[in-house]
XYZ file of C-alpha atoms in Angstrom:
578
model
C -18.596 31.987 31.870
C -17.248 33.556 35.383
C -18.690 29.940 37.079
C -16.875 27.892 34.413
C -13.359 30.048 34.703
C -13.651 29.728 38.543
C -14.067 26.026 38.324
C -11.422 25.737 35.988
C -8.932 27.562 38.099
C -10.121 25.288 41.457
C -7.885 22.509 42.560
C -9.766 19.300 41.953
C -8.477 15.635 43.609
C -6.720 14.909 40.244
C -5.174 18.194 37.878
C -7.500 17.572 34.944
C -6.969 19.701 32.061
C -9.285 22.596 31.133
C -11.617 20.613 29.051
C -12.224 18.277 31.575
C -12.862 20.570 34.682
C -15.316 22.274 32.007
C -16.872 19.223 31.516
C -17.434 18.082 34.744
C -19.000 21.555 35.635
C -21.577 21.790 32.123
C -22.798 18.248 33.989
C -21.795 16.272 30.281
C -19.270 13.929 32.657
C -18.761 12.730 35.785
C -15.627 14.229 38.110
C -14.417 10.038 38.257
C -14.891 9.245 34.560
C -12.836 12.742 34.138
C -10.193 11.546 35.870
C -10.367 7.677 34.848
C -10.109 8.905 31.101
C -7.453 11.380 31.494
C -5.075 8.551 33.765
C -5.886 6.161 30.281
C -5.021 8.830 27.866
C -1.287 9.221 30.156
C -0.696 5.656 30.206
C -1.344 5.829 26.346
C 0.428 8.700 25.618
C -2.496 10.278 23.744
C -4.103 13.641 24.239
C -7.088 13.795 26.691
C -9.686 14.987 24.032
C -8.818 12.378 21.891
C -9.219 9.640 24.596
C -12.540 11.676 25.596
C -13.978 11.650 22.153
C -12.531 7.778 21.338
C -13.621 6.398 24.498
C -17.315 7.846 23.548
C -17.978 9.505 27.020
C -19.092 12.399 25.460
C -19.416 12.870 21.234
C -17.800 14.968 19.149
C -21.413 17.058 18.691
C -22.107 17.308 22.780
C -18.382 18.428 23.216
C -18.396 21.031 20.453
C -21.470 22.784 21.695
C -20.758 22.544 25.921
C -17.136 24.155 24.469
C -19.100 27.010 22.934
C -21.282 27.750 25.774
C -18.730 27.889 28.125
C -16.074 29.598 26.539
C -18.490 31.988 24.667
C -17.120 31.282 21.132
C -18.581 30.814 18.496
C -19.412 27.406 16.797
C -18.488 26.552 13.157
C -19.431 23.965 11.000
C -16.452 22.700 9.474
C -18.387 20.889 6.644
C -18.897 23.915 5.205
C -15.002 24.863 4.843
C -13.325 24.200 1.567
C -9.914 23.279 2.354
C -7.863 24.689 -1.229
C -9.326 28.120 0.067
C -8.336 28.251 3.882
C -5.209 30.710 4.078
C -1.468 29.225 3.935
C 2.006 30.187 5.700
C 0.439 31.560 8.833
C 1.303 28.920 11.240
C 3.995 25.780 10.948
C 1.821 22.884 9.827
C 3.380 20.860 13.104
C 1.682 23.029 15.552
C -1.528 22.574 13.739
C -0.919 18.629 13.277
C 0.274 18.851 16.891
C -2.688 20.777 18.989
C -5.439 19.828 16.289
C -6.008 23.523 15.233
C -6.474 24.877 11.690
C -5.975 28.570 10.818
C -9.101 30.158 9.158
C -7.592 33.585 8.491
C -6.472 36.490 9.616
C -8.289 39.495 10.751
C -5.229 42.904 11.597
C -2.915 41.669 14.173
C -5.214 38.396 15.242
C -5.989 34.703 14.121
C -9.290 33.149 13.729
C -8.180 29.716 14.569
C -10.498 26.492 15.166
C -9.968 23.989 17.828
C -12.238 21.388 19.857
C -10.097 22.584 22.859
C -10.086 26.571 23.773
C -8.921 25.650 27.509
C -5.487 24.935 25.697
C -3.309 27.471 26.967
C -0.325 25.898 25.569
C -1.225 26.019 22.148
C -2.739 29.734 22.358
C 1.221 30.775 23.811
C 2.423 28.436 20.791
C 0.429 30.192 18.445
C 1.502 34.162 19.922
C 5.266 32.839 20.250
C 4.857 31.495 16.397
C 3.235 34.101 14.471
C 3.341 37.404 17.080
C -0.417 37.858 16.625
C -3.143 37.153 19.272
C -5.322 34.284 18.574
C -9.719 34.478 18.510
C -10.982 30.791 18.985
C -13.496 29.186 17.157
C -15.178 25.878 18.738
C -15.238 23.281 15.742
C -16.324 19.454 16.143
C -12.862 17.102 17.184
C -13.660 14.766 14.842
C -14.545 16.799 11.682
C -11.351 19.043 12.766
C -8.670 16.499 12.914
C -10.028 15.392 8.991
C -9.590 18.449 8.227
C -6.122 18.832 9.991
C -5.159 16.375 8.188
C -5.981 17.595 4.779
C -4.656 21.244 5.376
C -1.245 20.046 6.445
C -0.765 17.071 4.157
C -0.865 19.292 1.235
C 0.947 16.756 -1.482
C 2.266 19.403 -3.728
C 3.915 21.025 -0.498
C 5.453 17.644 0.666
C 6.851 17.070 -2.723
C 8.420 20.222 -3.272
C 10.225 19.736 0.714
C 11.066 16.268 -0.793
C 12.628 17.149 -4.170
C 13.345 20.979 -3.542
C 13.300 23.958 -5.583
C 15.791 23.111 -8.157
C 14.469 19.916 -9.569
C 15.266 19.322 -12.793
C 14.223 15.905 -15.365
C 16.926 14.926 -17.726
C 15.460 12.414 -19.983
C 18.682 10.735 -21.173
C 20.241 10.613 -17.860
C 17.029 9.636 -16.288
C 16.685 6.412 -18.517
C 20.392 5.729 -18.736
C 19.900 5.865 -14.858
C 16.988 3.711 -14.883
C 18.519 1.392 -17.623
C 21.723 0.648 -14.668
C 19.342 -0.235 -12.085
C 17.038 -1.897 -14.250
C 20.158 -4.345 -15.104
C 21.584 -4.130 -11.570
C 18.429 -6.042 -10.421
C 16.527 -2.660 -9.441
C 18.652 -1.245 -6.567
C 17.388 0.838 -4.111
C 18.060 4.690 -3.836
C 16.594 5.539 -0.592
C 17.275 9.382 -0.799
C 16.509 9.310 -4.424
C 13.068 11.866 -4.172
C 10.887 9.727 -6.872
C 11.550 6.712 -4.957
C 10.405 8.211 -1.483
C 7.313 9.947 -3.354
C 6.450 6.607 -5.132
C 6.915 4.956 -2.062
C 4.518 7.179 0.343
C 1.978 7.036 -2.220
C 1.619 3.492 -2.653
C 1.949 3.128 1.348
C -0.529 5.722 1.923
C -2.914 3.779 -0.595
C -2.188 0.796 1.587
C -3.188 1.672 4.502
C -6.507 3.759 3.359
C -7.965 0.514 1.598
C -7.496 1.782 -2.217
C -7.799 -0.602 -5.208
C -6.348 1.320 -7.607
C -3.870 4.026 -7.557
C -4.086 6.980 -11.180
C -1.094 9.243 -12.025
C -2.269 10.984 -14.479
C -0.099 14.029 -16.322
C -1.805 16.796 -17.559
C -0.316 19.872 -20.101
C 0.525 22.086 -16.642
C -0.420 20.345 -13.621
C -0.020 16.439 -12.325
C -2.828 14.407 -10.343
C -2.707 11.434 -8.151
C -5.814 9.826 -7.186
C -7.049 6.519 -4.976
C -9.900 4.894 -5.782
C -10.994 4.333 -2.181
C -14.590 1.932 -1.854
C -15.246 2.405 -5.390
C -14.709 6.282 -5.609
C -12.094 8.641 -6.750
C -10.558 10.811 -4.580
C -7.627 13.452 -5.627
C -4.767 12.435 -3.365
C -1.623 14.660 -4.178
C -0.394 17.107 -6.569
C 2.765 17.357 -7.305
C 5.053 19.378 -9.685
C 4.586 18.096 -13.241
C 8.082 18.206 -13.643
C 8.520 14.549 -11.998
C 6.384 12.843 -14.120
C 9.034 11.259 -16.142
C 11.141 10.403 -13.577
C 7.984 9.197 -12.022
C 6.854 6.970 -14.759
C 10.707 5.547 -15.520
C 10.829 4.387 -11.704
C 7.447 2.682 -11.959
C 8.520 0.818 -14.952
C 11.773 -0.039 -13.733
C 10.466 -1.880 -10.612
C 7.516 -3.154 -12.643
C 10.175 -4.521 -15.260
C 8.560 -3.003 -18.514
C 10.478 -1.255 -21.549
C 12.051 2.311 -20.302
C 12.560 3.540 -23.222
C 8.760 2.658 -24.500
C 6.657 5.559 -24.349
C 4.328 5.022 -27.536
C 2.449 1.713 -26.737
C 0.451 0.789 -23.631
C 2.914 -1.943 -20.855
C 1.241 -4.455 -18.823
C 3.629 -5.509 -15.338
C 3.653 -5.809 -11.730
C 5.716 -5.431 -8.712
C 5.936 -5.691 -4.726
C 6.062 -3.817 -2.127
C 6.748 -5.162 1.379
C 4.397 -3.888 4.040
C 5.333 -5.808 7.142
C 8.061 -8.183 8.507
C 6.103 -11.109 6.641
C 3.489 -9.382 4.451
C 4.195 -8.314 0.844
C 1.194 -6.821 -1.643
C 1.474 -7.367 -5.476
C 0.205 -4.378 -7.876
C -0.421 -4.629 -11.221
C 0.817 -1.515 -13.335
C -0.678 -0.245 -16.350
C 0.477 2.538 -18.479
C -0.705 4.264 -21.299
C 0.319 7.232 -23.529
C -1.557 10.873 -23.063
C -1.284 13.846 -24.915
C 0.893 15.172 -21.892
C 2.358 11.135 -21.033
C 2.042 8.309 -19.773
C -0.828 7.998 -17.420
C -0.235 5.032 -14.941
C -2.904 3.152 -12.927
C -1.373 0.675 -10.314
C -3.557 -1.696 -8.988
C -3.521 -3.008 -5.711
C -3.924 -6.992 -5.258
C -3.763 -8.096 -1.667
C -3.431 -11.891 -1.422
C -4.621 -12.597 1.583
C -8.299 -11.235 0.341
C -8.382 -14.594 -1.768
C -7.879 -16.281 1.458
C -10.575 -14.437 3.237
C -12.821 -17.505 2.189
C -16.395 -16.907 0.047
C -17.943 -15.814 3.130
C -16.077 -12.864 3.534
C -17.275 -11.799 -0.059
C -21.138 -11.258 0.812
C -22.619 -14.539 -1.097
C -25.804 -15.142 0.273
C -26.298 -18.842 1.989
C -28.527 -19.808 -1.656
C -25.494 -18.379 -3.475
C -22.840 -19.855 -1.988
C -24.609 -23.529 -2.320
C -25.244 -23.000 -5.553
C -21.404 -21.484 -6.402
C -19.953 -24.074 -4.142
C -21.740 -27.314 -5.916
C -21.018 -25.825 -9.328
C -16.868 -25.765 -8.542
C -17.201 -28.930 -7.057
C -18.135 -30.975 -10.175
C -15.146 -32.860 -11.900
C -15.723 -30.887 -14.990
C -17.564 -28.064 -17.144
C -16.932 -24.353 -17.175
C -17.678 -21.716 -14.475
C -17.699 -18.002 -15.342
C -17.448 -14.950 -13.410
C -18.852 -11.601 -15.250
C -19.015 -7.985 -14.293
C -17.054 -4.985 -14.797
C -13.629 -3.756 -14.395
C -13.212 -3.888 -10.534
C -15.689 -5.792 -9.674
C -14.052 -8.497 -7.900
C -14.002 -10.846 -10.090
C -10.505 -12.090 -9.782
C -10.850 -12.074 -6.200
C -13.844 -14.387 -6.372
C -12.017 -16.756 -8.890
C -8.524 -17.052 -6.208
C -11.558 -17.658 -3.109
C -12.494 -20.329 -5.575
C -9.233 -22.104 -6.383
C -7.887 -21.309 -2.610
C -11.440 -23.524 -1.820
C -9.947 -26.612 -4.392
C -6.575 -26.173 -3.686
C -5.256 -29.290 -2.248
C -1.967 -31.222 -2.545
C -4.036 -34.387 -4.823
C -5.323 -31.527 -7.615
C -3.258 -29.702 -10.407
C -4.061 -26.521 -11.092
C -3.034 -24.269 -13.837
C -3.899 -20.596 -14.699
C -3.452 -18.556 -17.666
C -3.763 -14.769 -16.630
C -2.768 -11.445 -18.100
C -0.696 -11.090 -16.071
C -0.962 -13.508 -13.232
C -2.021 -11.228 -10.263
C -2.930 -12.754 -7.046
C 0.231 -15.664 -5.921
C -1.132 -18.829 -4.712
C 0.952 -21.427 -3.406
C 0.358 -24.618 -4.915
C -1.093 -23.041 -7.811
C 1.117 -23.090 -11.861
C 0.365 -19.695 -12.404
C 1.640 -18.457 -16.548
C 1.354 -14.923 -17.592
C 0.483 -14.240 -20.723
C 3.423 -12.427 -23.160
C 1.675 -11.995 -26.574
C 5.561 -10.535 -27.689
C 6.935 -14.032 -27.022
C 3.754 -15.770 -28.385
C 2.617 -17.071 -25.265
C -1.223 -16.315 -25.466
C -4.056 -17.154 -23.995
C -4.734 -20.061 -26.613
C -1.479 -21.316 -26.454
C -1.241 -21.554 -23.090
C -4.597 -23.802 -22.793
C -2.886 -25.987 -25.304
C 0.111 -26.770 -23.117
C -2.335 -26.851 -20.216
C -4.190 -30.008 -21.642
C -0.806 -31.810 -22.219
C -0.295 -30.909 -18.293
C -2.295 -33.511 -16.658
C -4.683 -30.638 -15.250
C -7.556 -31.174 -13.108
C -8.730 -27.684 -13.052
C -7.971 -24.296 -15.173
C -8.363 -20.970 -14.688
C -8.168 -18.640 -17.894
C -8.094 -14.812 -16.907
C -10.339 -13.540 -19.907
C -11.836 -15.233 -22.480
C -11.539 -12.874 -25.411
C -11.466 -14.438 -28.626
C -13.352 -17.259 -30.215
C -10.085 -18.973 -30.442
C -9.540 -19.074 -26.175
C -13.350 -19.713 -26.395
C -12.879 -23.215 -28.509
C -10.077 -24.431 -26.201
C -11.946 -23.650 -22.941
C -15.080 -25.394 -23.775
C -13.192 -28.438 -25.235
C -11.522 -28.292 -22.032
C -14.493 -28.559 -19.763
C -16.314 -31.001 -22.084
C -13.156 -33.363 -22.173
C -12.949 -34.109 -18.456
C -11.397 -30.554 -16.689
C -12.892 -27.828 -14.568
C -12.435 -24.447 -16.453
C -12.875 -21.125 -14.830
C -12.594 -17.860 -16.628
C -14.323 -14.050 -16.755
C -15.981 -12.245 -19.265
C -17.274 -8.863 -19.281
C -21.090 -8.488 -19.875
C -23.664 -7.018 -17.317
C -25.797 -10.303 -15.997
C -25.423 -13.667 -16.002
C -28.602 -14.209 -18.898
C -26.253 -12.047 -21.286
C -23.379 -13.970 -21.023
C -24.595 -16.724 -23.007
C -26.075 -15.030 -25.193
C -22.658 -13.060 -25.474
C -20.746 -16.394 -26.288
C -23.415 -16.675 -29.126
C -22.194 -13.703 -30.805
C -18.388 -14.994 -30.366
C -19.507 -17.161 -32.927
C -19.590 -20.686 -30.307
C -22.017 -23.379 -31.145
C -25.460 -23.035 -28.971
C -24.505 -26.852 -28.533
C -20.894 -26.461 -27.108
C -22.001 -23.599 -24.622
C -25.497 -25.555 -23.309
C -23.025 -28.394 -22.877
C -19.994 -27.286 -21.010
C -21.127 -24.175 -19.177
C -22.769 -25.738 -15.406
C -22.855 -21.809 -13.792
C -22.838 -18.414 -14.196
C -22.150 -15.363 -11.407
C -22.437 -12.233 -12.131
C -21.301 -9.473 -9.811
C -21.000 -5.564 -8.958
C -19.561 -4.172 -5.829
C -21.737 -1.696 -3.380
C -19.985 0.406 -0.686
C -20.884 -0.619 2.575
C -22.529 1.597 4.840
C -20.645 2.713 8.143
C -21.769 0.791 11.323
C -20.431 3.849 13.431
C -22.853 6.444 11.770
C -25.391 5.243 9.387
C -28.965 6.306 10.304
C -32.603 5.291 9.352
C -33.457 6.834 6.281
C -37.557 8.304 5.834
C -37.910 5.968 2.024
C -41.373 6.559 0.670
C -43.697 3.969 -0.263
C -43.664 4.534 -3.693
C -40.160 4.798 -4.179
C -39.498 1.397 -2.762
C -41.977 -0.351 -5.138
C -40.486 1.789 -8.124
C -36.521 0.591 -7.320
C -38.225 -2.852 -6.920
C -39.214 -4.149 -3.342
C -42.363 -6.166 -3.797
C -45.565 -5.182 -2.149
C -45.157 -7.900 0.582
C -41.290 -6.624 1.281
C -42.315 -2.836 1.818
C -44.744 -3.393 5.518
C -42.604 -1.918 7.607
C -40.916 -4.993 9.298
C -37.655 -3.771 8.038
C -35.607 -0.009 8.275
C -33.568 1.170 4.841
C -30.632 3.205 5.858
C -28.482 6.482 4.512
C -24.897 7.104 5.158
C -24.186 9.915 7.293
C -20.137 10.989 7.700
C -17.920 10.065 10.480
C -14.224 9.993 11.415
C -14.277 6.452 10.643
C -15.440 6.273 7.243
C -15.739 8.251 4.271
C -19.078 10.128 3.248
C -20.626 7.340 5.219
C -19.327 4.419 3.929
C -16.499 1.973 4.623
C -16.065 -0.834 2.830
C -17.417 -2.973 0.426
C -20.015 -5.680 -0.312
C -20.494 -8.123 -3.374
C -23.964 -8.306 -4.578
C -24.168 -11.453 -6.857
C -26.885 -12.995 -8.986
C -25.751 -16.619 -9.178
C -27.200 -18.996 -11.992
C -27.236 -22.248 -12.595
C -27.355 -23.900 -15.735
C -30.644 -25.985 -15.946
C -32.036 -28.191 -18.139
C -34.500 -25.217 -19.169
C -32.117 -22.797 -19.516
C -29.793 -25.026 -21.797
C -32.881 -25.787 -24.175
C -33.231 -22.109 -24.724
C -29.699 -21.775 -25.514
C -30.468 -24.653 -27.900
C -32.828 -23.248 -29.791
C -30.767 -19.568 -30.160
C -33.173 -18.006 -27.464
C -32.670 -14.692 -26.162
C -31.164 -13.109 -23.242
C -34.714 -12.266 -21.511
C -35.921 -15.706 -21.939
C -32.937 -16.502 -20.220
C -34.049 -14.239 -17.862
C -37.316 -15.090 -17.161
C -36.447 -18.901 -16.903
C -33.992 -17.822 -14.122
C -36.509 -16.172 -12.443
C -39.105 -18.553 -12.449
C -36.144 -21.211 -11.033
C -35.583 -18.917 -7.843
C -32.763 -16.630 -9.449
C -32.004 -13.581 -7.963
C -31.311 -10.518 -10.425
C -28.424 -8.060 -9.656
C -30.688 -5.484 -8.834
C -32.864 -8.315 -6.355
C -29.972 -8.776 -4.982
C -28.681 -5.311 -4.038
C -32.084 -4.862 -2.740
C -31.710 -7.744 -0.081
C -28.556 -5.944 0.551
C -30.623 -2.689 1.501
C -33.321 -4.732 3.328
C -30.194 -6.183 5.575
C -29.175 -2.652 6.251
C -25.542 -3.884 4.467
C -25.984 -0.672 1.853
C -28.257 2.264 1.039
C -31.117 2.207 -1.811
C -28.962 4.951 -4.075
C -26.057 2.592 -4.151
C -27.588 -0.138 -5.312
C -29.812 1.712 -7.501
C -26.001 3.050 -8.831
C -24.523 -0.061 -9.684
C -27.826 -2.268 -10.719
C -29.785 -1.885 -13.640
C -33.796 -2.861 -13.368
């Protein structure tokens, strides 16, 4: 300790901070890469332990632990600290945000704080001018400690009561005679207005953290907003349940739906412009709760259906097969899976793909969600009478080349769609059923003729989406034997020329993950398969003759996924069935 204060206190060629002159004497860095880093993090304007840590001169792990040694403080593991229990009030949330410290409570007249930096003397004289009390460190990882920063001074509920202050009050009359003017004033802006500015952060804040969906869901005394972030929930904010009208009047205002409707489930969308020439579409639900209406907004990014099919994870058999199928002047392609699993996103890669000036294209969609240029996109509006079956009608009297139908959900649509493809047209459209092999069987039970489905349908793709495992931190994973060959890895696939993978946790990515990747079992419609349909077989038949052709199964699939080191076995052993 006495070496390590000395050498902190000597001169040095350049005036590194503490950290550094620590550094350099624990032997983890070199006096010139010391001094290199800290010029790069003044020219940046960023603080020397985060250009230390970024740069990757020395790890979050190495620095944590040479901290504790020399400084003699103790080492916590800040995974083990629940946030909704750490104290509040103690110190002004911009010191904390500022110096990257968190208060973890408070023992007489002293703080037990956490930092990756004790040689800070300017936030320790912070800290004693703040608050009067001393200050104890405690040496915590940089990167665990800035997420956790983060989520101890971003406290929703607290940034929503300094946004709307202590006297809000909801007025339901004025509130919709309010949103009534604007909603006939073409939706004017109220930047002050607190709802607006909440609504606002939220949906930016979903933006930027790669969320498909946004929930705000009322409850009888409290009010949650969650992201769905790579395929999982996560409790974002929670603000006072008082705005939840207000709340839900805004979002229907902007999303032009009926104010004053509060007993039925709305359908719209709206905008919201994220750069000087990028704007993202959402698509708002709502439905009445016990306690209101609960409002999912999801997010629908068009440039993702201009990422192009290789971008969504098709493997090169897949995307021949897909690709050859779309490319036929007629018959019906369909896209199945569950509710967000891409399969809009794979349709718009599809129609971007045929999209030229010499085809017409024309999509029925409830509503229309992703904007293509070049593309006659109709929503549906079953009020007017403008439904899915009607719109196909007017379709064929359109001179189309190609259709897209959003959902095909009655045997009516059903009828239309396969006349469609078996009259000259290429007709894409979703349905929701768990593999490809069940879909047919599926449009059996719709009541369609075995003849009109073996005839039109040329392809099937069913899909799921897996998170994707973080390049920054994931980490061989010790799989047995056994449990390879029960999730389904063939003998011949387990020798060892391959390594599965776990996620770990980093500051890049969340629980391990970041991202997402299709897994897709793509099947064409043979000359087998269509005399089972013939003859009423069932879905395992199906299966089997799949199989035997070179078909992948979902669950095959997500495997190859694993084997590629793309995903870990539990998530595809999540989202897959056997």
């Amino acid at each position: 300790m006495a070496a390590v204060d000395t050498a902190i206190n000597q001169p040095s060629a350049m005036a590194l901070p503490g950290l550094g002159r620590a550094l350099v004497v624990a032997g983890k860095l070199g006096q010139k890469a010391a001094e290199d880093i800290f010029r790069k993090a003044q020219s940046g304007r960023t603080s020397f332990i985060a250009e230390l840590t970024g740069s990757g001169a020395v790890s979050a792990f190495d620095l944590a632990h040479t901290m504790s040694t020399a400084f003699a403080a103790p080492l916590l593991d800040l995974a083990a600290i629940d946030v909704q229990r750490l104290p509040k009030g103690l110190l002004d949330n911009k010191i904390c945000a500022t110096y990257r410290i968190v208060v973890l409570s408070k023992r007489n007249n002293r703080l037990i704080v956490a930092t990756a930096d004790p040689s800070d003397q300017e936030a320790a004289e912070k800290i004693k001018f703040s608050t009067q009390m001393g200050v104890d460190w405690v040496i915590a990882e940089y990167d665990k400690l800035s997420k956790l920063v983060e989520a101890s001074t971003t406290s929703a509920a607290e940034a929503m009561e300094s946004i709307i202050g202590d006297d809000f009050e909801f007025d339901e009359a004025s509130a919709d005679a309010a949103a009534a003017e604007e909603n006939d004033a073409g939706v004017s802006e109220v930047d002050d207005a607190p709802v607006v500015k909440f609504l606002q952060k939220m949906l930016l804040d979903a933006f930027s953290m790669r969320a498909s969906d946004l929930h705000f869901e009322p409850f009888e005394h409290t009010y949650r907003v969650r992201f769905r972030v790579d395929g999982e929930l996560r409790e974002i904010a929670s603000p006072p349940v008082a705005i939840k009208e207000k709340l839900a009047a805004r979002i229907k205002v902007i999303s032009k739906l009926d104010i004053s409707e509060k007993r039925v489930p709305q359908d719209g969308k709206m905008k919201l412009k994220v750069g000087p020439d990028r704007v993202i579409d959402f698509r708002v639900s709502t439905l009445p709760t016990m306690y209101g209406e609960k409002i999912v907004i999801r997010i629908l990014d068009p440039s993702s259906a201009k990422l192009g099919i290789d971008a969504l994870g098709y493997e090169p058999v897949e995307k021949e097969r897909l690709l050859a199928a779309i490319q036929r002047p007629y018959g019906m392609v369909l896209v199945t899976g569950p509710t967000g699993s891409g399969k809009t996103v794979s349709l718009y890669t599809c129609l971007n793909i045929l999209n030229k000036p010499g085809v017409n294209i024309a999509t029925a969609e409830d509503p229309a969600e992703i904007t293509l240029p070049g593309v006659n996109q109709v929503s549906m509006n079953e009020k007017a009478g403008m439904t899915f079956s009607v719109a196909l009608k007017a379709f064929l009297r359109q001179d189309p080349d190609i259709i897209m139908v959003g959902e095909i959900r009655d045997i009516e649509t059903a009828d239309i769609a396969i006349k469609a493809a078996q009259t000259g047209h290429m007709v894409m459209s979703t349905l929701h059923t768990n593999d490809a092999p069940t879909t047919l069987t599926r449009m059996r039970n719709m009541g369609i003729a075995p003849f009109n489905i073996a005839s039109s349908v040329i392809l099937i793709t069913a899909q799921r989406l897996a998170r994707r495992l973080c390049l920054n931190c994931k980490t061989p994973a010790d799989i047995p034997r056994e449990t390879l060959l029960e999730a389904g890895f063939q003998e011949e696939e387990v020798d060892g020329s391959w390594t599965p993978y776990r996620p770990v946790g980093c500051s890049m990515c969340t629980n391990g993950y970041k991202g997402r990747v299709g897994i897709y079992q793509v099947m064409p419609i043979s000359e087998e398969i269509q005399r089972i349909v013939l003859r009423d077989g069932s879905a395992l038949e199906i299966a089997a003759q799949a199989e035997a052709e070179g078909v992948r199964s979902l669950r095959q699939s997500g495997l190859h996924k694993v084997k590629l080191g793309m995903t870990s076995l539990e998530e595809v052993l999540g989202c897959t069935n056997v």
